[in-house]
CSV table of C-alpha atoms and ligand atoms in Angstrom, one decimal:
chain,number,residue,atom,x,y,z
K,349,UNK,CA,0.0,0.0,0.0
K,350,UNK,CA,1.9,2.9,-1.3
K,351,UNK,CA,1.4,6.5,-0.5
K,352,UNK,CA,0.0,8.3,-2.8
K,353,UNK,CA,-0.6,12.4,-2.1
K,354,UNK,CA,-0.3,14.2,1.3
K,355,UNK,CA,-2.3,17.1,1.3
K,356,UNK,CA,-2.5,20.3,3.9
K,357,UNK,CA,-5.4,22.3,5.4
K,358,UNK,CA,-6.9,24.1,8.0
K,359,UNK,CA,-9.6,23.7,10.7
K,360,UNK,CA,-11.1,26.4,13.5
K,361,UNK,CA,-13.2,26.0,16.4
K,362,UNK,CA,-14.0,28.8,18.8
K,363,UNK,CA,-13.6,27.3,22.2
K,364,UNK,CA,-16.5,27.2,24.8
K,365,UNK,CA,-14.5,30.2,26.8
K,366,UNK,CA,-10.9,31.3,26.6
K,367,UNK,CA,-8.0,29.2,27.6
K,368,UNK,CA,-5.4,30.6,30.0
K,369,UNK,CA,-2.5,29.3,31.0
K,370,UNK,CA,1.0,30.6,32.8
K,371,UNK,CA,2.4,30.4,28.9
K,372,UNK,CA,-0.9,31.8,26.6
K,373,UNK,CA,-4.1,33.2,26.4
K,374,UNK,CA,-6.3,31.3,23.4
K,375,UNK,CA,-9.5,31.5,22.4
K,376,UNK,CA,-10.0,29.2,19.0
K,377,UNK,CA,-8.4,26.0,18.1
K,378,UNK,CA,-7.2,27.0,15.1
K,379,UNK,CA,-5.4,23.8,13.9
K,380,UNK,CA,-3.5,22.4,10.5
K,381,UNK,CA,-5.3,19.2,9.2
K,382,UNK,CA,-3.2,16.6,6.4
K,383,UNK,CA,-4.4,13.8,4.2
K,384,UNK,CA,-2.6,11.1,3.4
K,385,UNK,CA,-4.2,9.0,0.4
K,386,UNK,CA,-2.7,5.4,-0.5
K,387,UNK,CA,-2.8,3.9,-3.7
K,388,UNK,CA,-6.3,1.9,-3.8
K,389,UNK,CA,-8.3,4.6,-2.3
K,390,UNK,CA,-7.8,4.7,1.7
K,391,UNK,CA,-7.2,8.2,3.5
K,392,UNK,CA,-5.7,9.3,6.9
K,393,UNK,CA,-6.0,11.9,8.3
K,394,UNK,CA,-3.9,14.1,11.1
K,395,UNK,CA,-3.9,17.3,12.7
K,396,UNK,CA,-1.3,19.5,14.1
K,397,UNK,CA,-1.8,22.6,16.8
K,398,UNK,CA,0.3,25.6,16.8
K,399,UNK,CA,2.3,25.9,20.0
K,400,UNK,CA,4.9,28.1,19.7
K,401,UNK,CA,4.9,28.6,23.4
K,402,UNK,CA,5.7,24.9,23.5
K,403,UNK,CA,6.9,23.0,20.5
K,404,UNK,CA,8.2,26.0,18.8
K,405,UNK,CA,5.8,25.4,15.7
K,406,UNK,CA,3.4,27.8,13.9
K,407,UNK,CA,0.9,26.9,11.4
K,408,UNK,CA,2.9,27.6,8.7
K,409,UNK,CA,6.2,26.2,10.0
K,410,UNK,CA,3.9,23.2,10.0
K,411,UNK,CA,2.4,23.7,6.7
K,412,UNK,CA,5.9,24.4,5.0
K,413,UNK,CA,7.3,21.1,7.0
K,414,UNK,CA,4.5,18.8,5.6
K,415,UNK,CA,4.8,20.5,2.1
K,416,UNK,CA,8.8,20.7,1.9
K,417,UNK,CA,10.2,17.9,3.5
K,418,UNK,CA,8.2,15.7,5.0
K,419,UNK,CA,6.1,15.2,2.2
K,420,UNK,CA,8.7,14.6,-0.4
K,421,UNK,CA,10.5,12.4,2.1
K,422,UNK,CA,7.1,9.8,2.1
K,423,UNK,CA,5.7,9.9,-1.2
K,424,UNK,CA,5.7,6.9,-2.7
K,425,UNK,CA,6.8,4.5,0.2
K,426,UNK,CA,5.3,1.2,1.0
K,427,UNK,CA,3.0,1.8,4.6
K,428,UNK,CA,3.4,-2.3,4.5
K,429,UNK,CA,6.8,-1.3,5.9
K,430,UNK,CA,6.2,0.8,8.3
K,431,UNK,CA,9.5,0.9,10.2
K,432,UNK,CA,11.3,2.6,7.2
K,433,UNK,CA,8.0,5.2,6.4
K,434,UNK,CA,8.7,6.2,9.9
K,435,UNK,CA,12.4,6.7,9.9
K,436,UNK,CA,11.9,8.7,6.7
K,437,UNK,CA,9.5,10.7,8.9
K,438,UNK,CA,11.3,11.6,11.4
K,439,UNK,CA,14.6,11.9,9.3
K,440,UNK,CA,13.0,14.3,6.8
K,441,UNK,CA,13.2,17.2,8.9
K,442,UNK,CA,14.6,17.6,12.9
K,443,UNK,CA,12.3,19.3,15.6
K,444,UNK,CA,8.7,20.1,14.3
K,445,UNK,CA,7.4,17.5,16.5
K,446,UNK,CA,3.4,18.3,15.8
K,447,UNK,CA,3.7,18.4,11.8
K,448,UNK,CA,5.4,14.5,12.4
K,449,UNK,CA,2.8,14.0,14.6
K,450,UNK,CA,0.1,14.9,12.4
K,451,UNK,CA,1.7,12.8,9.6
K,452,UNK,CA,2.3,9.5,11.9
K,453,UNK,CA,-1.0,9.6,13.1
K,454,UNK,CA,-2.4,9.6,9.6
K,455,UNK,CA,0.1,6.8,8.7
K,456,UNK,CA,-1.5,4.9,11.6
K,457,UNK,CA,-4.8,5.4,10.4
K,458,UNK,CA,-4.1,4.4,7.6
K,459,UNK,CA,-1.9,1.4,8.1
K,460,UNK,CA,-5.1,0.0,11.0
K,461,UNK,CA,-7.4,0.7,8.5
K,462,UNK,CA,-5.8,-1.6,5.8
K,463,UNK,CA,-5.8,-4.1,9.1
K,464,UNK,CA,-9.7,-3.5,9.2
K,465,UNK,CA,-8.7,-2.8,13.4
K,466,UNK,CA,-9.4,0.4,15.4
K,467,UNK,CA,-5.8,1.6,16.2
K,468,UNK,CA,-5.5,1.0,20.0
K,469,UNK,CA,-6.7,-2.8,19.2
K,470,UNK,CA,-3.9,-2.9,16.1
K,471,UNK,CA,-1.5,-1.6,19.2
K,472,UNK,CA,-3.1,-4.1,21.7
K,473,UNK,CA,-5.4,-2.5,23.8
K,474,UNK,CA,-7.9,-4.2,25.5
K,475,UNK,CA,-9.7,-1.4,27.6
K,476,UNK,CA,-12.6,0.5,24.6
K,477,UNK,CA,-13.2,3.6,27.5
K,478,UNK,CA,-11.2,6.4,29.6
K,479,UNK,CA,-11.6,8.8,31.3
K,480,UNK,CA,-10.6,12.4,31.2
K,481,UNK,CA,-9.8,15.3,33.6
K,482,UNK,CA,-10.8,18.5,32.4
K,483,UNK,CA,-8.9,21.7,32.4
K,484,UNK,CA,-9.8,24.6,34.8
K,485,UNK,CA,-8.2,27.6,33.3
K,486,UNK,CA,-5.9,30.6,35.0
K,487,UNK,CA,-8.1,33.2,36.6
K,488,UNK,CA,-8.6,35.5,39.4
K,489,UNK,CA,-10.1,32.5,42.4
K,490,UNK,CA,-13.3,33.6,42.0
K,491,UNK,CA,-13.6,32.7,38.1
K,492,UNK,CA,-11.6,29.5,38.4
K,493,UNK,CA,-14.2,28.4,41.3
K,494,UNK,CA,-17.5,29.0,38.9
K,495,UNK,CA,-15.8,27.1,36.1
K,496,UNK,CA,-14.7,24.3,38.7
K,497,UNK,CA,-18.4,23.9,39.9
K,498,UNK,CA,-19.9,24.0,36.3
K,499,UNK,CA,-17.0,21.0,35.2
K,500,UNK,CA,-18.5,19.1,38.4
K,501,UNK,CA,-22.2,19.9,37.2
K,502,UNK,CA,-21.1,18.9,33.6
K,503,UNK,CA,-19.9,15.0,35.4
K,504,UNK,CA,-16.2,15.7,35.6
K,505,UNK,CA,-15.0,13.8,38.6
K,506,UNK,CA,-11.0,15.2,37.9
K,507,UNK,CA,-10.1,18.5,37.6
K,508,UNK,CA,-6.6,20.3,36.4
K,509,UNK,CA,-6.6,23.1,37.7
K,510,UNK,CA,-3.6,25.6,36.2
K,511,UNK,CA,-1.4,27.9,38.2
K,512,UNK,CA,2.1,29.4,38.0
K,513,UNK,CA,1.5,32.8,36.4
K,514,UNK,CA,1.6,35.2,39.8
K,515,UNK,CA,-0.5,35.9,41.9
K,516,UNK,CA,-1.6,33.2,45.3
K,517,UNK,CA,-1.7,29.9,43.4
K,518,UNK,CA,-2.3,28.1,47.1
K,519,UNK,CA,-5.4,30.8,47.3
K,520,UNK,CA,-6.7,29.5,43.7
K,521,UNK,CA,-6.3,25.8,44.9
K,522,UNK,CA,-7.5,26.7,48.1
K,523,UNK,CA,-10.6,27.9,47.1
K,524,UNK,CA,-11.3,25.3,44.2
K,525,UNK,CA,-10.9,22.5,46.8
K,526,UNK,CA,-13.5,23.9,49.3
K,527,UNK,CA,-16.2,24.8,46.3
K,528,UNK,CA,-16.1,21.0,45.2
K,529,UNK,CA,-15.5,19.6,47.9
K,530,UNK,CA,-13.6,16.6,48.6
K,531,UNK,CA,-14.7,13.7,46.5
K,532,UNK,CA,-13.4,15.6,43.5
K,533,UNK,CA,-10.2,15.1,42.3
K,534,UNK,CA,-7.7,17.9,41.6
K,535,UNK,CA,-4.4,17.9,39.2
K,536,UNK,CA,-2.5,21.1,39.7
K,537,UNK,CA,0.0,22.4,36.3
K,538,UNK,CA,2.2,24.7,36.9
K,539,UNK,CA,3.2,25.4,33.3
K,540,UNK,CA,6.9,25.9,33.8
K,541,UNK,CA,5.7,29.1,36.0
K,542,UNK,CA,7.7,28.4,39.3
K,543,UNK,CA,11.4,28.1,40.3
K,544,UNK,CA,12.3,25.1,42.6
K,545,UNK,CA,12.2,26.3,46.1
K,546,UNK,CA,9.4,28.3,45.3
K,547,UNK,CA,7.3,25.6,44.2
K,548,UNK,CA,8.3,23.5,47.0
K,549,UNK,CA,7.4,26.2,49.4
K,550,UNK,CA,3.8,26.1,47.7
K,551,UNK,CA,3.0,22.4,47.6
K,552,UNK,CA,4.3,22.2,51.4
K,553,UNK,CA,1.3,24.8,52.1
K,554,UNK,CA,-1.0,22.5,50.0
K,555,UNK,CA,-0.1,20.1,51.9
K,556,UNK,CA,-0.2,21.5,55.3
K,557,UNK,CA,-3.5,23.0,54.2
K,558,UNK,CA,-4.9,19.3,53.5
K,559,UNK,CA,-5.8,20.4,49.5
K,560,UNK,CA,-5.1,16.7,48.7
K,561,UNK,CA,-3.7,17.4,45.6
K,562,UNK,CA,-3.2,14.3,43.1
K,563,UNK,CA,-0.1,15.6,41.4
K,564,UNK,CA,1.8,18.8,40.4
K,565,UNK,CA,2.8,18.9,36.8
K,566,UNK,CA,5.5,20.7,35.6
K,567,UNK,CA,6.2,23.0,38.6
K,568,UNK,CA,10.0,24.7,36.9
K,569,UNK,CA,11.0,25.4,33.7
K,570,UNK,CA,11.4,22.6,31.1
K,571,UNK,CA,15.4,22.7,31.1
K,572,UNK,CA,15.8,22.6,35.2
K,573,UNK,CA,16.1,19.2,35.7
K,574,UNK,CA,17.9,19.0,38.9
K,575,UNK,CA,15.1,22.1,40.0
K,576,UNK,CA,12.6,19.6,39.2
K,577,UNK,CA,14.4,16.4,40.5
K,578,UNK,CA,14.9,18.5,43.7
K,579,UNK,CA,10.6,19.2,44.1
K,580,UNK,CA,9.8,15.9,43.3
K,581,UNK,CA,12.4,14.7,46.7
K,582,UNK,CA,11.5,17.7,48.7
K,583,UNK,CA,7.3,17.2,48.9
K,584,UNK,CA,5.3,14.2,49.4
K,585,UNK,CA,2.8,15.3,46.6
K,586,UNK,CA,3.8,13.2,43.2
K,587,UNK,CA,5.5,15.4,40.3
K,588,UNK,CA,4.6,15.1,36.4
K,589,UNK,CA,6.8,15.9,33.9
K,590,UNK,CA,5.9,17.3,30.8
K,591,UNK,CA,7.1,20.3,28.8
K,592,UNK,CA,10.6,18.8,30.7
K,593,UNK,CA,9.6,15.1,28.2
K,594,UNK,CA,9.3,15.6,24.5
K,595,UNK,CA,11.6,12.5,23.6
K,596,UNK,CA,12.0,9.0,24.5
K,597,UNK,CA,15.7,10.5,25.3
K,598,UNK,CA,14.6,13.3,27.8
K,599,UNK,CA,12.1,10.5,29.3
K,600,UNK,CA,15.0,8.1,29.9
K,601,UNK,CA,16.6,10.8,31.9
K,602,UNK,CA,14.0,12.0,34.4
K,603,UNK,CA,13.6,8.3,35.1
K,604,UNK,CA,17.5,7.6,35.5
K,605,UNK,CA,17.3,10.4,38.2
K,606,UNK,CA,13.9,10.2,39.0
K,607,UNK,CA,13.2,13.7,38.4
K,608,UNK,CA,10.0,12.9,38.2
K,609,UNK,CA,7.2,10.6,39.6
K,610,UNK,CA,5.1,10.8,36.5
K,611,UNK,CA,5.2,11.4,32.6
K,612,UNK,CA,3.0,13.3,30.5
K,613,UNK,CA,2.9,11.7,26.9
K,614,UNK,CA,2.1,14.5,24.5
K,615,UNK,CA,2.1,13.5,20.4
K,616,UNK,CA,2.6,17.1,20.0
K,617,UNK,CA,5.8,17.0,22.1
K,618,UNK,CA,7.1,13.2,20.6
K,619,UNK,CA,6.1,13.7,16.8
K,620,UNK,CA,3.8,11.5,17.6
K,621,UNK,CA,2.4,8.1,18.4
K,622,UNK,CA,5.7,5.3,16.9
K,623,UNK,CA,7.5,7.7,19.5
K,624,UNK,CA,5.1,8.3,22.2
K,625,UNK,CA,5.1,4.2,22.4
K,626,UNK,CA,8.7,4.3,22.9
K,627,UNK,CA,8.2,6.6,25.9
K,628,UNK,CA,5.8,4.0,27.2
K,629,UNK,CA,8.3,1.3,26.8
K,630,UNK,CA,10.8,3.0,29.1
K,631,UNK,CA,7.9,3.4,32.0
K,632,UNK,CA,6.8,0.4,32.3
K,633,UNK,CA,10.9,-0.7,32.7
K,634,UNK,CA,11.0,1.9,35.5
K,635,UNK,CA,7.7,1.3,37.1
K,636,UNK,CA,6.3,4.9,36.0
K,637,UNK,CA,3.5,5.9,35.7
K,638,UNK,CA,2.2,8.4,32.6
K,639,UNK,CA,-0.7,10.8,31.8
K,640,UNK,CA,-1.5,11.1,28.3
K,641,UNK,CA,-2.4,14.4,27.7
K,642,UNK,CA,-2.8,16.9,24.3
K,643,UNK,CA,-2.1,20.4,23.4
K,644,UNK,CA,-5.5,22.5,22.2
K,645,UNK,CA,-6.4,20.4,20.0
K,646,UNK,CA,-9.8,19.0,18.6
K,647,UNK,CA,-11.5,16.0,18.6
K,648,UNK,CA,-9.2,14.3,15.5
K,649,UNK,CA,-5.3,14.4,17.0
K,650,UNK,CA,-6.9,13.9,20.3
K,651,UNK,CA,-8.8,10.8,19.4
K,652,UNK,CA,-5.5,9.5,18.5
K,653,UNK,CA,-4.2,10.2,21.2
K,654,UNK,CA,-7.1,8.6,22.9
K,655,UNK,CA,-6.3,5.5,21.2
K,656,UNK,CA,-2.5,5.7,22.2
K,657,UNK,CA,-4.1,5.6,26.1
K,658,UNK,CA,-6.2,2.6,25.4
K,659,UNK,CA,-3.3,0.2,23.6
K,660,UNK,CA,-1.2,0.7,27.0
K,661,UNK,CA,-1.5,-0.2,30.7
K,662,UNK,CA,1.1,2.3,31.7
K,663,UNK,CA,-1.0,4.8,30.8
K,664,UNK,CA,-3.2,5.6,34.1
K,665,UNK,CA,-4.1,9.0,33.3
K,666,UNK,CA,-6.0,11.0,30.6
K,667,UNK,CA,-5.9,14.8,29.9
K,668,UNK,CA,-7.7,14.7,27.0
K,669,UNK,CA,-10.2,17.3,27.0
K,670,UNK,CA,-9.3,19.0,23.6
K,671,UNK,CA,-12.7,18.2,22.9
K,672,UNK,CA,-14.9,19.3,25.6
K,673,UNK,CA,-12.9,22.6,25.8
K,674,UNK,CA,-14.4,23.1,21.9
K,675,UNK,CA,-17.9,24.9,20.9
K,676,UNK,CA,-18.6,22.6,18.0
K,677,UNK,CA,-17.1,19.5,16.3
K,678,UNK,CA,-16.6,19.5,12.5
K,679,UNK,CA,-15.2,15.7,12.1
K,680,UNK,CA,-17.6,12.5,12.2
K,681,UNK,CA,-17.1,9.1,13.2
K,682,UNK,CA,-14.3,7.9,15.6
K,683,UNK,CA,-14.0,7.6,19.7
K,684,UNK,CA,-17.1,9.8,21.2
K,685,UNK,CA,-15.9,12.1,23.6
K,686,UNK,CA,-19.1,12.5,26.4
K,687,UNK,CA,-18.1,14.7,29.0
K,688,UNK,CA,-15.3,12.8,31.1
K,689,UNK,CA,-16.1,9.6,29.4
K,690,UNK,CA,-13.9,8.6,26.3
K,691,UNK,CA,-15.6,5.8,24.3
K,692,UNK,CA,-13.0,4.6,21.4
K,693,UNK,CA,-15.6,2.2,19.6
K,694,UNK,CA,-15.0,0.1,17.0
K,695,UNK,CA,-14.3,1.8,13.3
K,696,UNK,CA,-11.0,0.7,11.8
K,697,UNK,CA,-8.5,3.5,12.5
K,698,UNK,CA,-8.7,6.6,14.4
K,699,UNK,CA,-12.0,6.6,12.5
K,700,UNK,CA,-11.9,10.8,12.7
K,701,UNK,CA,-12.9,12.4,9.5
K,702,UNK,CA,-13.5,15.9,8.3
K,703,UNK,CA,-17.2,16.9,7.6
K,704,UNK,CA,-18.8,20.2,7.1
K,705,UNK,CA,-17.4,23.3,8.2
K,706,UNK,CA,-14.4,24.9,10.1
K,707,UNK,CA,-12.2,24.6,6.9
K,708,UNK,CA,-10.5,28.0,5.9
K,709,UNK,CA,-13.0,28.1,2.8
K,710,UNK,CA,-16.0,27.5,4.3
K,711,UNK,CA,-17.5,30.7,4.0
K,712,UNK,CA,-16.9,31.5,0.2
K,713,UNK,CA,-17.1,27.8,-0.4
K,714,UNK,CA,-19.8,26.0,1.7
K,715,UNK,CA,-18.0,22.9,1.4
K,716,UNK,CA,-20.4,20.3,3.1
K,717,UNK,CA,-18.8,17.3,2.4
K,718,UNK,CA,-15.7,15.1,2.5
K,719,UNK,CA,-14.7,14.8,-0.7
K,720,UNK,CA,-14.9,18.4,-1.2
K,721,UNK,CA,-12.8,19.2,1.4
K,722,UNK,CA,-10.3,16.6,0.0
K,723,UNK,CA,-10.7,18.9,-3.5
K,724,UNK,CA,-9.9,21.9,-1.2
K,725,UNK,CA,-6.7,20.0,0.1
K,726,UNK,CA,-5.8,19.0,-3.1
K,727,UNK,CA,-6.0,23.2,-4.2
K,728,UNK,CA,-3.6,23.9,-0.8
K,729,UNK,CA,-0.4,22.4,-1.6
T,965,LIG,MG1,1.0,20.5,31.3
């Protein structure tokens, strides 16, 4: 099954309210989608966020990555072997971690659909539903309290709740905690927005305060390993690492000094799922725990994501709420994501498609179908 085309667009969907975060204020998902077609007739497809805050990458970085190396670097290979179409992936171009990502996880589709398997069965999963936290954005208390209470009201049972950007995080977490009371869990991310001490200084007083946090993710910058080797000794509360974990190399050194307790597998951050396995791999040698988590992203990159947390064990928590953080949904088909609950089904692939809608065009176009907006992707390159 040979490739045949990869083809670039666009997707945007205005987000229920803003997102805010120690890095960025956003208010739209405004994503890249590709195509990849194989010889015979199948399509994948994959989708890429921009964030430049995070992986470096832009929209059009993205764009001219598909289009000017990673694209010439596939075309034409055989997705029967799918060892060498990934090394020609991730040698077409270094960095750019969510363009790969949004190219391996159409090659996955792709490559479970010609198995007739949804993808986390093709990987081996066994469990078909998850669970997801969802994300409390930064605000003044009072703000992050009413959206805590409506996440609770909408059946979220875990709740991340973000920090690090100034201001009395304990107060924030403080006040969360006592508007949902106990039963409800709570995930605190930092974002990269405290420096060691400080940050153990602050989970100590959640501590001492009895918040009963689950886990602090990310409390110092990326590159401070030994700051963030030093939390995770200094407080009882467990520490996730994430912006500090794009590769399976950066994993294998937080667990060879346990800088961390936890992992958080992003696609975005590995260039995507062929990767991201290899990440999981290395846990489950170490007896390590990960999160599998996304960027702001929509429901087609997350739902591969979703089916990355289903093929593996070691995966025992989900941040996947790309999804219910979005005002509308234009794909079809593929995992249903109802409220916490993450239901993968049984369509071969990722089983995400395009419909109507959200494509750059829309307006002047009215595209309404799939195979227009596969003409429209055609017209991008
Ligand atoms: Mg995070």
């Amino acid at each position: 099954m040979k490739i045949e085309d990869i083809r670039v667009g666009s997707v945007r969907v205005p987000l229920k309210t803003p997102f805010k975060t120690a890095l960025r204020t956003v208010d739209a998902v405004e994503d890249t989608l590709v195509c990849v077609t194989a010889f015979g007739g199948l399509a994948g497809w994959g989708e890429a966020p921009p964030t430049a805050a995070i992986t470096g990458e832009t929209n059009a970085s993205i764009k001219a990555a598909i289009l000017g190396h990673i694209r010439p670097a596939l075309l034409g290979k055989d997705l029967d072997s799918f060892e060498e179409v990934q090394a020609a992936l991730h040698g077409a171009i270094v960095g750019n971690t969510s363009a790969k990502a949004a190219l391996d996880m159409a090659l996955y589709d792709l490559f479970a659909q010609s198995c007739n398997q949804p993808l986390y069965r093709l990987l081996g999963g066994a469990r078909s539903e998850l669970e997801t936290d969802l994300t409390i954005s930064l605000n003044e208390p009072q703000q992050m309290v009413q959206d805590s209470l409506a996440a609770v009201q909408a059946g979220y049972r875990i709740l991340k709740v973000k920090v690090g950007k100034g201001g009395d995080d304990v107060q924030r977490i403080r006040a969360v905690r006592q508007a949902v009371g106990a039963k409800v869990r709570l995930r605190v991310d930092a974002n990269q927005g405290w420096q060691a001490k400080q940050a153990v200084r602050l989970i100590r007083q959640m501590e001492d305060a009895g918040l009963d946090i689950d886990l602090v993710e990310q409390p110092v910058p990326a590159h401070d390993l030994q700051g963030l080797a030093e939390v995770t000794r200094q407080v009882d509360t467990p520490i996730l690492a994430d912006e500090s974990v794009f590769s399976a190399q950066n994993a294998l050194k937080v667990l060879q000094c346990h800088a961390a307790d936890y992992i958080n597998i992003k696609l975005m951050k590995t260039g995507g799922i062929a990767k991201a396995l290899q990440i999981c791999t290395l846990a489950e040698l170490y007896g390590v725990q990960c999160m599998v988590g996304c960027m702001l992203e929509s429901r087609l990159s997350v739902s591969a994501a979703a089916h990355l947390a289903a093929a593996r064990q070691v995966v025992t928590m989900v941040d996947l709420d790309g999804p219910g953080l979005c005002a509308a949904d234009p794909f079809t088909g593929g995992p249903v994501f109802d409220g916490p609950r993450i239901l993968l089904g049984t369509a071969p692939g990722i089983g995400v498609e395009p419909t109507t809608g959200y494509l750059e065009e829309e307006a002047e176009n009215h595209v309404n179908n799939t195979e227009a907006i596969r003409a429209y992707l055609m017209r991008a390159i």
